[in-house]
Tab-separated table of C-alpha atoms in Angstrom:
chain	number	residue	atom	x	y	z
A	1	MET	CA	-9.038	-13.387	151.469
A	2	ARG	CA	-12.198	-11.278	151.598
A	3	ILE	CA	-14.182	-10.711	154.758
A	4	GLY	CA	-17.207	-12.357	153.179
A	5	ASP	CA	-15.240	-15.513	152.471
A	6	LEU	CA	-14.648	-16.203	156.143
A	7	ALA	CA	-17.082	-18.269	158.161
A	8	THR	CA	-19.003	-16.099	160.619
A	9	SER	CA	-17.580	-18.014	163.571
A	10	VAL	CA	-14.005	-17.511	162.360
A	11	PHE	CA	-14.570	-13.837	161.623
A	12	ASP	CA	-16.244	-13.320	164.993
A	13	ARG	CA	-13.213	-14.863	166.697
A	14	GLU	CA	-10.914	-12.458	164.861
A	15	MET	CA	-13.078	-9.489	165.830
A	16	ARG	CA	-13.114	-10.468	169.481
A	17	GLY	CA	-9.396	-11.143	169.492
A	18	ALA	CA	-6.828	-8.810	167.959
A	19	GLY	CA	-9.423	-7.331	165.611
A	20	ILE	CA	-9.100	-6.704	161.892
A	21	ALA	CA	-7.733	-3.979	159.639
A	22	LEU	CA	-10.389	-2.270	157.516
A	23	ASP	CA	-8.923	-0.254	154.662
A	24	PHE	CA	-11.638	1.766	152.911
A	25	GLY	CA	-9.329	3.955	150.861
A	26	LEU	CA	-9.605	7.298	152.616
A	27	ALA	CA	-8.559	5.791	155.942
A	28	LYS	CA	-7.565	2.567	157.614
A	29	VAL	CA	-9.374	1.460	160.753
A	30	ARG	CA	-8.460	-1.161	163.279
A	31	VAL	CA	-11.764	-2.688	164.377
A	32	ARG	CA	-12.430	-4.845	167.409
A	33	ALA	CA	-15.861	-5.869	168.602
A	34	GLU	CA	-17.306	-8.081	171.279
A	35	VAL	CA	-20.978	-7.361	170.728
A	36	PRO	CA	-23.442	-10.134	169.849
A	37	GLY	CA	-24.662	-9.903	166.270
A	38	PHE	CA	-22.191	-7.236	165.162
A	39	SER	CA	-19.663	-9.511	163.470
A	40	GLU	CA	-22.338	-11.177	161.365
A	41	ALA	CA	-23.801	-7.870	160.157
A	42	PHE	CA	-20.338	-6.369	159.597
A	43	ARG	CA	-19.266	-9.435	157.621
A	44	PHE	CA	-22.253	-8.989	155.294
A	45	LEU	CA	-21.826	-5.230	154.810
A	46	TYR	CA	-18.047	-5.344	154.324
A	47	ALA	CA	-18.045	-8.675	152.470
A	48	HIS	CA	-15.932	-7.455	149.542
A	49	PHE	CA	-13.175	-5.893	151.636
A	50	PRO	CA	-9.976	-7.840	152.217
A	51	CYS	CA	-9.655	-9.328	155.665
A	52	GLU	CA	-6.261	-8.245	156.901
A	53	PRO	CA	-4.545	-8.689	160.243
A	54	PRO	CA	-4.290	-5.470	162.283
A	55	GLN	CA	-0.744	-4.455	161.446
A	56	GLY	CA	0.781	-1.125	160.449
A	57	PHE	CA	-0.588	2.391	160.775
A	58	PHE	CA	-4.225	3.180	161.429
A	59	GLU	CA	-5.940	6.554	161.282
A	60	ILE	CA	-8.600	5.150	163.602
A	61	THR	CA	-8.453	2.434	166.234
A	62	ALA	CA	-12.027	1.679	167.183
A	63	SER	CA	-13.825	-0.929	169.183
A	64	LEU	CA	-17.365	-1.760	170.108
A	65	ARG	CA	-17.909	-3.180	173.531
A	66	ARG	CA	-20.800	-3.896	175.827
A	67	SER	CA	-21.346	-1.388	178.601
A	68	ARG	CA	-20.397	-2.604	182.022
A	69	GLY	CA	-22.363	-2.231	185.244
A	70	LEU	CA	-25.716	-3.522	186.464
A	71	ARG	CA	-27.607	-1.867	183.646
A	72	ARG	CA	-26.297	-4.452	181.213
A	73	HIS	CA	-28.684	-7.021	182.736
A	74	VAL	CA	-31.760	-4.822	182.292
A	75	ARG	CA	-31.163	-2.808	179.146
A	76	PRO	CA	-27.843	-3.760	177.548
A	77	GLN	CA	-25.920	-1.034	175.821
A	78	VAL	CA	-22.969	-0.787	173.489
A	79	GLU	CA	-20.125	1.734	173.481
A	80	PHE	CA	-18.002	3.070	170.657
A	81	VAL	CA	-14.447	3.462	171.883
A	82	VAL	CA	-11.764	5.183	169.852
A	83	ASP	CA	-8.204	5.330	171.122
A	84	GLY	CA	-9.489	4.652	174.624
A	85	GLU	CA	-12.045	7.503	174.549
A	86	ARG	CA	-15.836	7.303	174.287
A	87	PRO	CA	-16.983	10.221	172.139
A	88	PHE	CA	-20.690	9.308	172.472
A	89	GLU	CA	-23.075	8.147	175.137
A	90	PRO	CA	-23.758	4.389	174.892
A	91	PHE	CA	-26.392	3.183	172.419
A	92	PRO	CA	-28.872	0.322	172.924
A	93	SER	CA	-26.984	-2.868	172.118
A	94	ASP	CA	-29.280	-3.692	169.197
A	95	THR	CA	-28.073	-0.601	167.290
A	96	HIS	CA	-24.432	-1.646	167.056
A	97	VAL	CA	-23.923	-1.183	163.307
A	98	PRO	CA	-25.401	2.360	163.148
A	99	LEU	CA	-23.243	3.299	166.147
A	100	PHE	CA	-20.126	1.924	164.469
A	101	GLU	CA	-20.832	3.685	161.160
A	102	TRP	CA	-21.610	7.027	162.805
A	103	GLY	CA	-18.560	6.610	164.991
A	104	VAL	CA	-16.264	6.056	162.027
A	105	ASN	CA	-17.819	9.050	160.224
A	106	PHE	CA	-17.190	11.145	163.322
A	107	CYS	CA	-13.554	10.059	163.409
A	108	VAL	CA	-13.010	10.693	159.692
A	109	ALA	CA	-14.502	14.180	160.008
A	110	ARG	CA	-12.231	14.886	162.979
A	111	ARG	CA	-9.004	13.326	161.757
A	112	CYS	CA	-8.698	13.364	157.993
A	113	ASN	CA	-7.839	17.028	157.860
A	114	HIS	CA	-5.150	16.563	155.263
A	115	ARG	CA	-8.148	16.331	152.860
A	116	LEU	CA	-10.943	18.802	152.222
A	117	LEU	CA	-14.016	16.959	153.435
A	118	LEU	CA	-17.248	18.021	151.785
A	119	HIS	CA	-20.478	16.712	153.211
A	120	ALA	CA	-21.448	15.065	149.969
A	121	GLY	CA	-22.346	11.883	148.198
A	122	ALA	CA	-19.855	10.979	145.500
A	123	VAL	CA	-19.978	8.555	142.586
A	124	ALA	CA	-17.869	8.090	139.466
A	125	ARG	CA	-18.097	6.808	135.931
A	126	ASP	CA	-15.118	6.410	133.600
A	127	GLY	CA	-12.845	8.188	136.068
A	128	GLU	CA	-15.106	11.253	136.322
A	129	ALA	CA	-16.675	12.085	139.653
A	130	VAL	CA	-20.081	13.536	140.412
A	131	LEU	CA	-20.333	15.251	143.779
A	132	LEU	CA	-23.694	15.640	145.541
A	133	PRO	CA	-23.170	18.156	148.351
A	134	ALA	CA	-26.181	18.457	150.611
A	135	LEU	CA	-27.456	18.997	154.090
A	136	PRO	CA	-28.806	16.024	156.065
A	137	GLY	CA	-32.359	15.082	155.079
A	138	THR	CA	-32.117	16.174	151.451
A	139	GLY	CA	-31.966	12.655	150.027
A	140	LYS	CA	-28.227	12.646	149.378
A	141	SER	CA	-27.612	9.080	150.561
A	142	THR	CA	-30.670	7.682	148.799
A	143	LEU	CA	-29.690	9.315	145.529
A	144	THR	CA	-26.099	8.123	145.942
A	145	ALA	CA	-27.381	4.592	146.552
A	146	ALA	CA	-29.608	4.789	143.480
A	147	LEU	CA	-26.710	5.938	141.295
A	148	ALA	CA	-24.567	3.092	142.650
A	149	ALA	CA	-27.388	0.638	141.928
A	150	ARG	CA	-27.455	1.897	138.313
A	151	GLY	CA	-23.772	1.175	137.742
A	152	PHE	CA	-21.938	4.256	139.011
A	153	ARG	CA	-18.885	3.509	141.135
A	154	LEU	CA	-19.562	4.415	144.743
A	155	LEU	CA	-16.965	6.789	146.169
A	156	SER	CA	-18.864	7.695	149.319
A	157	ASP	CA	-22.340	8.587	150.526
A	158	GLU	CA	-20.985	10.923	153.196
A	159	PHE	CA	-17.602	12.421	152.280
A	160	GLY	CA	-16.583	14.182	149.126
A	161	ALA	CA	-12.913	13.961	150.069
A	162	LEU	CA	-10.677	16.170	147.939
A	163	ARG	CA	-6.930	15.701	147.738
A	164	LEU	CA	-5.489	19.165	148.300
A	165	SER	CA	-2.585	18.787	145.886
A	166	ASP	CA	-4.684	18.216	142.756
A	167	GLY	CA	-8.371	18.298	143.713
A	168	ALA	CA	-8.963	14.605	142.971
A	169	VAL	CA	-11.868	12.928	144.770
A	170	LEU	CA	-10.631	10.137	147.008
A	171	PRO	CA	-12.927	7.141	147.449
A	172	ALA	CA	-14.235	6.022	150.806
A	173	PRO	CA	-16.729	3.309	149.846
A	174	ARG	CA	-18.484	2.096	152.976
A	175	PRO	CA	-22.024	0.911	153.586
A	176	ILE	CA	-24.631	3.559	152.724
A	177	ALA	CA	-26.934	4.351	155.627
A	178	LEU	CA	-30.550	4.488	154.477
A	179	LYS	CA	-33.210	5.794	156.797
A	180	ASN	CA	-36.898	5.121	157.228
A	181	GLU	CA	-38.813	5.234	153.907
A	182	SER	CA	-35.600	5.128	151.883
A	183	ILE	CA	-35.063	1.515	152.917
A	184	GLU	CA	-38.187	0.202	151.182
A	185	LEU	CA	-37.680	2.666	148.354
A	186	MET	CA	-34.284	1.166	147.557
A	187	ARG	CA	-35.640	-2.380	147.802
A	188	ARG	CA	-38.189	-1.466	145.132
A	189	PHE	CA	-35.657	0.509	143.104
A	190	SER	CA	-33.338	-2.435	142.561
A	191	LYS	CA	-33.615	-6.094	143.424
A	192	ASP	CA	-29.847	-6.410	143.301
A	193	VAL	CA	-28.975	-4.114	146.202
A	194	ALA	CA	-27.350	-5.835	149.172
A	195	LEU	CA	-29.223	-4.440	152.148
A	196	GLY	CA	-28.136	-5.441	155.614
A	197	PRO	CA	-30.364	-5.811	158.678
A	198	THR	CA	-32.760	-3.015	159.611
A	199	PHE	CA	-32.188	-1.334	162.964
A	200	PRO	CA	-35.600	0.049	163.893
A	201	LYS	CA	-34.977	2.072	167.030
A	202	THR	CA	-32.041	4.355	166.363
A	203	ARG	CA	-31.961	8.074	167.123
A	204	LYS	CA	-32.697	8.693	163.452
A	205	GLY	CA	-35.501	6.150	163.196
A	206	SER	CA	-35.074	2.928	161.243
A	207	VAL	CA	-31.683	2.517	159.595
A	208	ALA	CA	-30.425	-0.134	157.176
A	209	HIS	CA	-27.138	-0.186	155.311
A	210	LEU	CA	-26.445	-0.949	151.709
A	211	ALA	CA	-23.214	-2.836	151.094
A	212	PRO	CA	-20.874	-1.315	148.508
A	213	ALA	CA	-20.450	-3.309	145.312
A	214	ALA	CA	-17.331	-5.407	144.749
A	215	GLU	CA	-15.999	-3.103	142.030
A	216	SER	CA	-16.288	0.013	144.204
A	217	VAL	CA	-14.380	-1.755	146.953
A	218	ALA	CA	-11.714	-3.117	144.597
A	219	ARG	CA	-11.104	0.404	143.221
A	220	ARG	CA	-11.130	2.168	146.601
A	221	HIS	CA	-7.605	3.518	146.055
A	222	GLU	CA	-8.399	4.907	142.619
A	223	PRO	CA	-9.231	8.641	142.722
A	224	ALA	CA	-11.611	10.296	140.270
A	225	ARG	CA	-11.523	13.732	138.659
A	226	PRO	CA	-14.494	15.896	139.701
A	227	VAL	CA	-16.471	17.189	136.730
A	228	LEU	CA	-20.030	17.658	137.984
A	229	LEU	CA	-21.471	19.280	141.089
A	230	VAL	CA	-25.136	18.578	141.727
A	231	PHE	CA	-26.917	20.014	144.767
A	232	PRO	CA	-29.807	17.577	145.314
A	233	GLN	CA	-33.070	18.241	147.112
A	234	PHE	CA	-35.744	15.605	147.523
A	235	VAL	CA	-39.204	17.195	147.514
A	236	ARG	CA	-42.197	14.905	147.721
A	237	GLY	CA	-44.446	15.268	144.700
A	238	ALA	CA	-42.119	17.714	142.937
A	239	ALA	CA	-41.512	17.573	139.225
A	240	LEU	CA	-37.918	16.975	138.225
A	241	ALA	CA	-36.077	20.289	137.921
A	242	VAL	CA	-32.455	20.751	136.908
A	243	GLU	CA	-31.123	24.308	137.024
A	244	PRO	CA	-27.616	25.683	136.508
A	245	VAL	CA	-26.042	27.146	139.643
A	246	ARG	CA	-23.769	30.168	139.414
A	247	ARG	CA	-20.197	29.358	140.381
A	248	SER	CA	-20.224	31.976	143.130
A	249	ARG	CA	-23.338	30.349	144.684
A	250	ALA	CA	-21.726	26.928	144.365
A	251	PHE	CA	-18.607	28.284	146.073
A	252	ALA	CA	-20.653	29.721	148.937
A	253	ARG	CA	-22.615	26.518	149.413
A	254	LEU	CA	-19.501	24.328	149.372
A	255	SER	CA	-17.506	26.486	151.744
A	256	THR	CA	-20.284	26.303	154.330
A	257	ASN	CA	-20.965	22.632	153.637
A	258	ALA	CA	-17.423	21.341	154.199
A	259	PHE	CA	-16.530	19.752	157.537
A	260	ASN	CA	-13.124	21.418	157.713
A	261	TYR	CA	-13.167	24.498	155.447
A	262	GLU	CA	-12.381	26.921	158.271
A	263	LEU	CA	-9.714	24.669	159.689
A	264	LEU	CA	-7.835	24.367	156.394
A	265	GLY	CA	-8.188	28.066	155.489
A	266	PRO	CA	-6.236	28.958	152.339
A	267	ALA	CA	-5.811	25.332	151.251
A	268	ALA	CA	-9.575	24.832	151.435
A	269	PHE	CA	-10.191	28.103	149.584
A	270	ASP	CA	-7.915	26.970	146.759
A	271	ALA	CA	-9.529	23.519	146.636
A	272	VAL	CA	-13.097	24.840	146.517
A	273	GLY	CA	-12.088	27.468	143.955
A	274	ARG	CA	-10.550	24.851	141.694
A	275	LEU	CA	-13.544	22.556	142.141
A	276	VAL	CA	-16.166	25.103	141.083
A	277	GLN	CA	-14.027	26.297	138.190
A	278	GLU	CA	-13.557	22.768	136.845
A	279	CYS	CA	-17.091	21.463	137.398
A	280	ASN	CA	-20.441	22.192	135.850
A	281	CYS	CA	-22.775	23.111	138.697
A	282	TYR	CA	-26.494	22.344	138.965
A	283	SER	CA	-29.308	22.114	141.462
A	284	LEU	CA	-31.580	19.088	141.225
A	285	VAL	CA	-35.065	18.940	142.730
A	286	TYR	CA	-36.573	15.503	142.474
A	287	ASP	CA	-39.159	13.118	143.724
A	288	ASP	CA	-38.684	10.222	141.315
A	289	LEU	CA	-35.349	8.441	141.793
A	290	ASP	CA	-35.213	7.047	138.259
A	291	GLY	CA	-35.691	10.516	136.830
A	292	ALA	CA	-32.962	11.934	139.071
A	293	VAL	CA	-30.492	9.212	138.109
A	294	ASP	CA	-31.249	9.706	134.410
A	295	ALA	CA	-30.831	13.472	134.757
A	296	ILE	CA	-27.388	13.096	136.321
A	297	ALA	CA	-26.323	10.537	133.707
A	298	THR	CA	-27.465	12.953	130.986
A	299	LEU	CA	-25.566	15.892	132.503
A	300	LEU	CA	-22.444	13.766	132.669
A	301	ALA	CA	-22.816	12.508	129.097
A	302	ARG	CA	-23.522	16.015	127.775
A	303	ARG	CA	-20.432	17.312	129.495
A	304	GLY	CA	-18.392	14.426	128.056
A	305	ARG	CA	-19.566	15.259	124.529
A	306	ARG	CA	-18.660	18.926	125.047
A	307	SER	CA	-15.202	18.047	126.365
A	308	HIS	CA	-14.636	15.793	123.395
A	309	ALA	CA	-15.760	18.508	120.955
A	310	GLY	CA	-13.478	21.014	122.700
A	311	ALA	CA	-10.520	18.658	122.461
A	312	THR	CA	-11.165	18.065	118.761
A	313	SER	CA	-11.455	21.738	117.889
A	314	GLY	CA	-8.279	22.458	119.786
A	315	HIS	CA	-6.144	20.466	117.363
B	1	MET	CA	-16.038	60.843	152.403
B	2	PRO	CA	-12.293	60.182	152.140
B	3	ASP	CA	-9.982	62.787	153.664
B	4	ARG	CA	-8.637	65.184	151.137
B	5	THR	CA	-5.979	67.789	151.629
B	6	PRO	CA	-6.910	70.868	149.587
B	7	GLY	CA	-4.617	70.951	146.590
B	8	GLY	CA	-3.037	67.606	147.551
B	9	PRO	CA	-3.152	64.340	145.633
B	10	ASP	CA	-6.337	62.260	145.642
B	11	PRO	CA	-6.405	59.524	148.309
B	12	ARG	CA	-5.600	56.114	146.879
B	13	TRP	CA	-6.245	52.509	147.866
B	14	ARG	CA	-4.666	49.131	147.215
B	15	ALA	CA	-5.217	45.516	148.302
B	16	CYS	CA	-4.076	45.030	151.879
B	17	HIS	CA	-1.938	42.009	151.878
B	18	PRO	CA	0.345	40.525	149.256
B	19	THR	CA	-0.874	36.999	150.036
B	20	ILE	CA	-4.588	37.677	149.603
B	21	ARG	CA	-5.979	34.874	147.455
B	22	SER	CA	-8.684	35.316	144.870
B	23	VAL	CA	-10.552	33.083	142.460
B	24	PRO	CA	-12.610	34.487	139.563
B	25	LEU	CA	-16.066	32.896	139.394
B	26	ASP	CA	-17.647	34.008	136.136
B	27	ASP	CA	-17.946	37.777	136.665
B	28	GLU	CA	-17.707	37.541	140.450
B	29	LEU	CA	-14.715	37.018	142.700
B	30	ALA	CA	-14.056	34.889	145.778
B	31	VAL	CA	-11.423	36.404	148.050
B	32	PHE	CA	-9.612	34.822	150.990
B	33	ASN	CA	-8.204	37.190	153.588
B	34	PRO	CA	-5.119	35.504	155.122
B	35	VAL	CA	-5.256	37.757	158.177
B	36	SER	CA	-8.874	37.297	159.220
B	37	TRP	CA	-9.035	33.770	157.658
B	38	GLU	CA	-12.378	34.832	156.140
B	39	THR	CA	-13.732	34.242	152.643
B	40	HIS	CA	-15.695	36.952	150.818
B	41	LEU	CA	-17.680	36.818	147.603
B	42	LEU	CA	-17.569	40.048	145.618
B	43	ASN	CA	-20.283	40.900	143.101
B	44	PRO	CA	-19.249	41.980	139.574
B	45	GLY	CA	-18.723	45.637	140.547
B	46	GLY	CA	-16.781	44.741	143.661
B	47	ALA	CA	-14.761	42.221	141.704
B	48	GLN	CA	-13.769	44.770	139.057
B	49	VAL	CA	-12.624	47.305	141.656
B	50	PHE	CA	-10.791	44.746	143.767
B	51	GLU	CA	-8.980	43.247	140.786
B	52	VAL	CA	-7.624	46.707	139.935
B	53	LEU	CA	-6.479	47.202	143.529
B	54	LEU	CA	-4.768	43.822	143.530
B	55	GLU	CA	-2.595	45.054	140.678
B	56	ARG	CA	-1.892	48.620	141.797
B	57	ALA	CA	-2.998	51.515	143.993
B	58	ALA	CA	-5.743	53.687	142.547
B	59	SER	CA	-7.792	56.745	143.408
B	60	ILE	CA	-11.544	57.031	143.053
B	61	ARG	CA	-11.077	58.987	139.852
B	62	GLU	CA	-8.820	56.290	138.419
B	63	LEU	CA	-11.188	53.531	139.504
B	64	ARG	CA	-14.128	55.314	137.895
B	65	ALA	CA	-12.167	55.568	134.641
B	66	GLU	CA	-11.340	51.844	134.814
B	67	LEU	CA	-14.937	50.878	135.491
B	68	GLU	CA	-16.303	53.116	132.758
B	69	ALA	CA	-13.865	51.565	130.287
B	70	LEU	CA	-14.945	48.069	131.363
B	71	ARG	CA	-18.633	48.982	131.144
B	72	ALA	CA	-18.457	51.124	128.033
B	73	ASP	CA	-21.480	49.421	126.508
B	74	GLU	CA	-23.708	49.718	129.584
B	75	GLY	CA	-24.196	53.431	129.328
B	76	GLU	CA	-25.064	53.967	132.998
B	77	PRO	CA	-22.736	56.511	134.620
B	78	ILE	CA	-20.820	55.455	137.726
B	79	ARG	CA	-21.011	57.886	140.623
B	80	ASP	CA	-18.085	58.566	142.928
B	81	GLU	CA	-20.326	57.922	145.947
B	82	GLN	CA	-20.914	54.358	144.780
B	83	ILE	CA	-17.189	53.737	144.561
B	84	GLU	CA	-16.577	55.406	147.913
B	85	ALA	CA	-19.197	53.179	149.570
B	86	LEU	CA	-17.638	50.093	148.044
B	87	LEU	CA	-14.139	51.125	149.125
B	88	ALA	CA	-15.373	51.755	152.655
B	89	GLU	CA	-16.855	48.270	152.748
B	90	LEU	CA	-13.718	46.608	151.382
B	91	GLU	CA	-11.607	48.597	153.834
B	92	ASP	CA	-13.878	47.529	156.683
B	93	LEU	CA	-13.373	43.878	155.665
B	94	GLY	CA	-9.618	44.351	155.801
B	95	LEU	CA	-9.211	43.674	152.102
B	96	ILE	CA	-7.877	47.084	151.053
B	97	THR	CA	-5.990	49.907	152.701
B	98	ARG	CA	-5.496	53.587	152.008
B	99	VAL	CA	-2.029	54.552	150.819
B	100	SER	CA	-0.479	57.972	150.968
B	101	GLY	CA	0.518	60.256	148.111
B	102	ASP	CA	1.808	58.637	144.966
B	103	ALA	CA	2.682	55.290	146.542
B	104	ASP	CA	2.499	52.339	144.148
B	105	ARG	CA	1.537	54.570	141.282
């Protein structure tokens, strides 16, 4: 049964009780929550995920709970608790979903060190992955959301997770966090996007989450082969510009962009080396989302044609 | 300037560690130093020199000959001081070391 198939009251009871198991491919999380409104929003955003009882091994055991003490009567707060620890200060109770999503990202970045974790959006088409490594504020999540809305399979808007043994990109499709103007932008971009509630007073301004599509969730255990690296940069009013990036520059940018490059040392060096050797690398400056999506689709198609021509001439 | 014993063999260098990792990136080279745990990006000249020293020990004279053969069509002469400066930098990064006499020849 999928999470979205459960009645809110039933799902809320599960969340307040033993919790549920959330398997998003890259990691499995045991989630418990006793915060008003959270279960309903979570049920919408994770509607396509299977609802499983919390059994087996979990990389992350997380719960959301209301802060205790007198303050809860004046200005209620919510805490993210992972394995009994609180890694963050409490948030206002009406920002429960952003706190949960940031908390899970924090845990993935800290714990999934058997993968190389690039700070990157990632989508796939026909088994081929496009990675969008970028710093915060460069439009990475918005562009990832736009690509997903145009039929690319969402792998992640936050983690380009590479399997060290073969360099495959491992999916981690979770809700995409859109901030401020990006929320309305995505509403206009596609009428079909499933946007959850807007949380107006977070530390990053207004935040709303876009639920991953059913297909991306169903294929969350299906890796993709990286073939294209695009370093995106949103610049208001800029004309679309796609430029090749030298492999050495791509290497330098990726090695400083990864969450755990220094921790993994030689394994990370090998993984980044393989990635830049196997991918075509570009920078993309954009203002218009449609143009950016088309440009990436064109780069991918052009590469596909070249690969096919190479395979033919090789025989 | 490298130490030279009058009448003795030219000083020679080789890559420091047998487990140094490198990845060619077009005409440049990414190098991982397993001792310092640092990654370095070498430009085309640095890459050419370092790739020679990964294979065997070489003197400045031998490196100049290698580089001139690789750049035969560029026409610009390579000065010993340029190679010495590069070797000093690679040595400072812990990527190469000086070897004595005819070692690894």
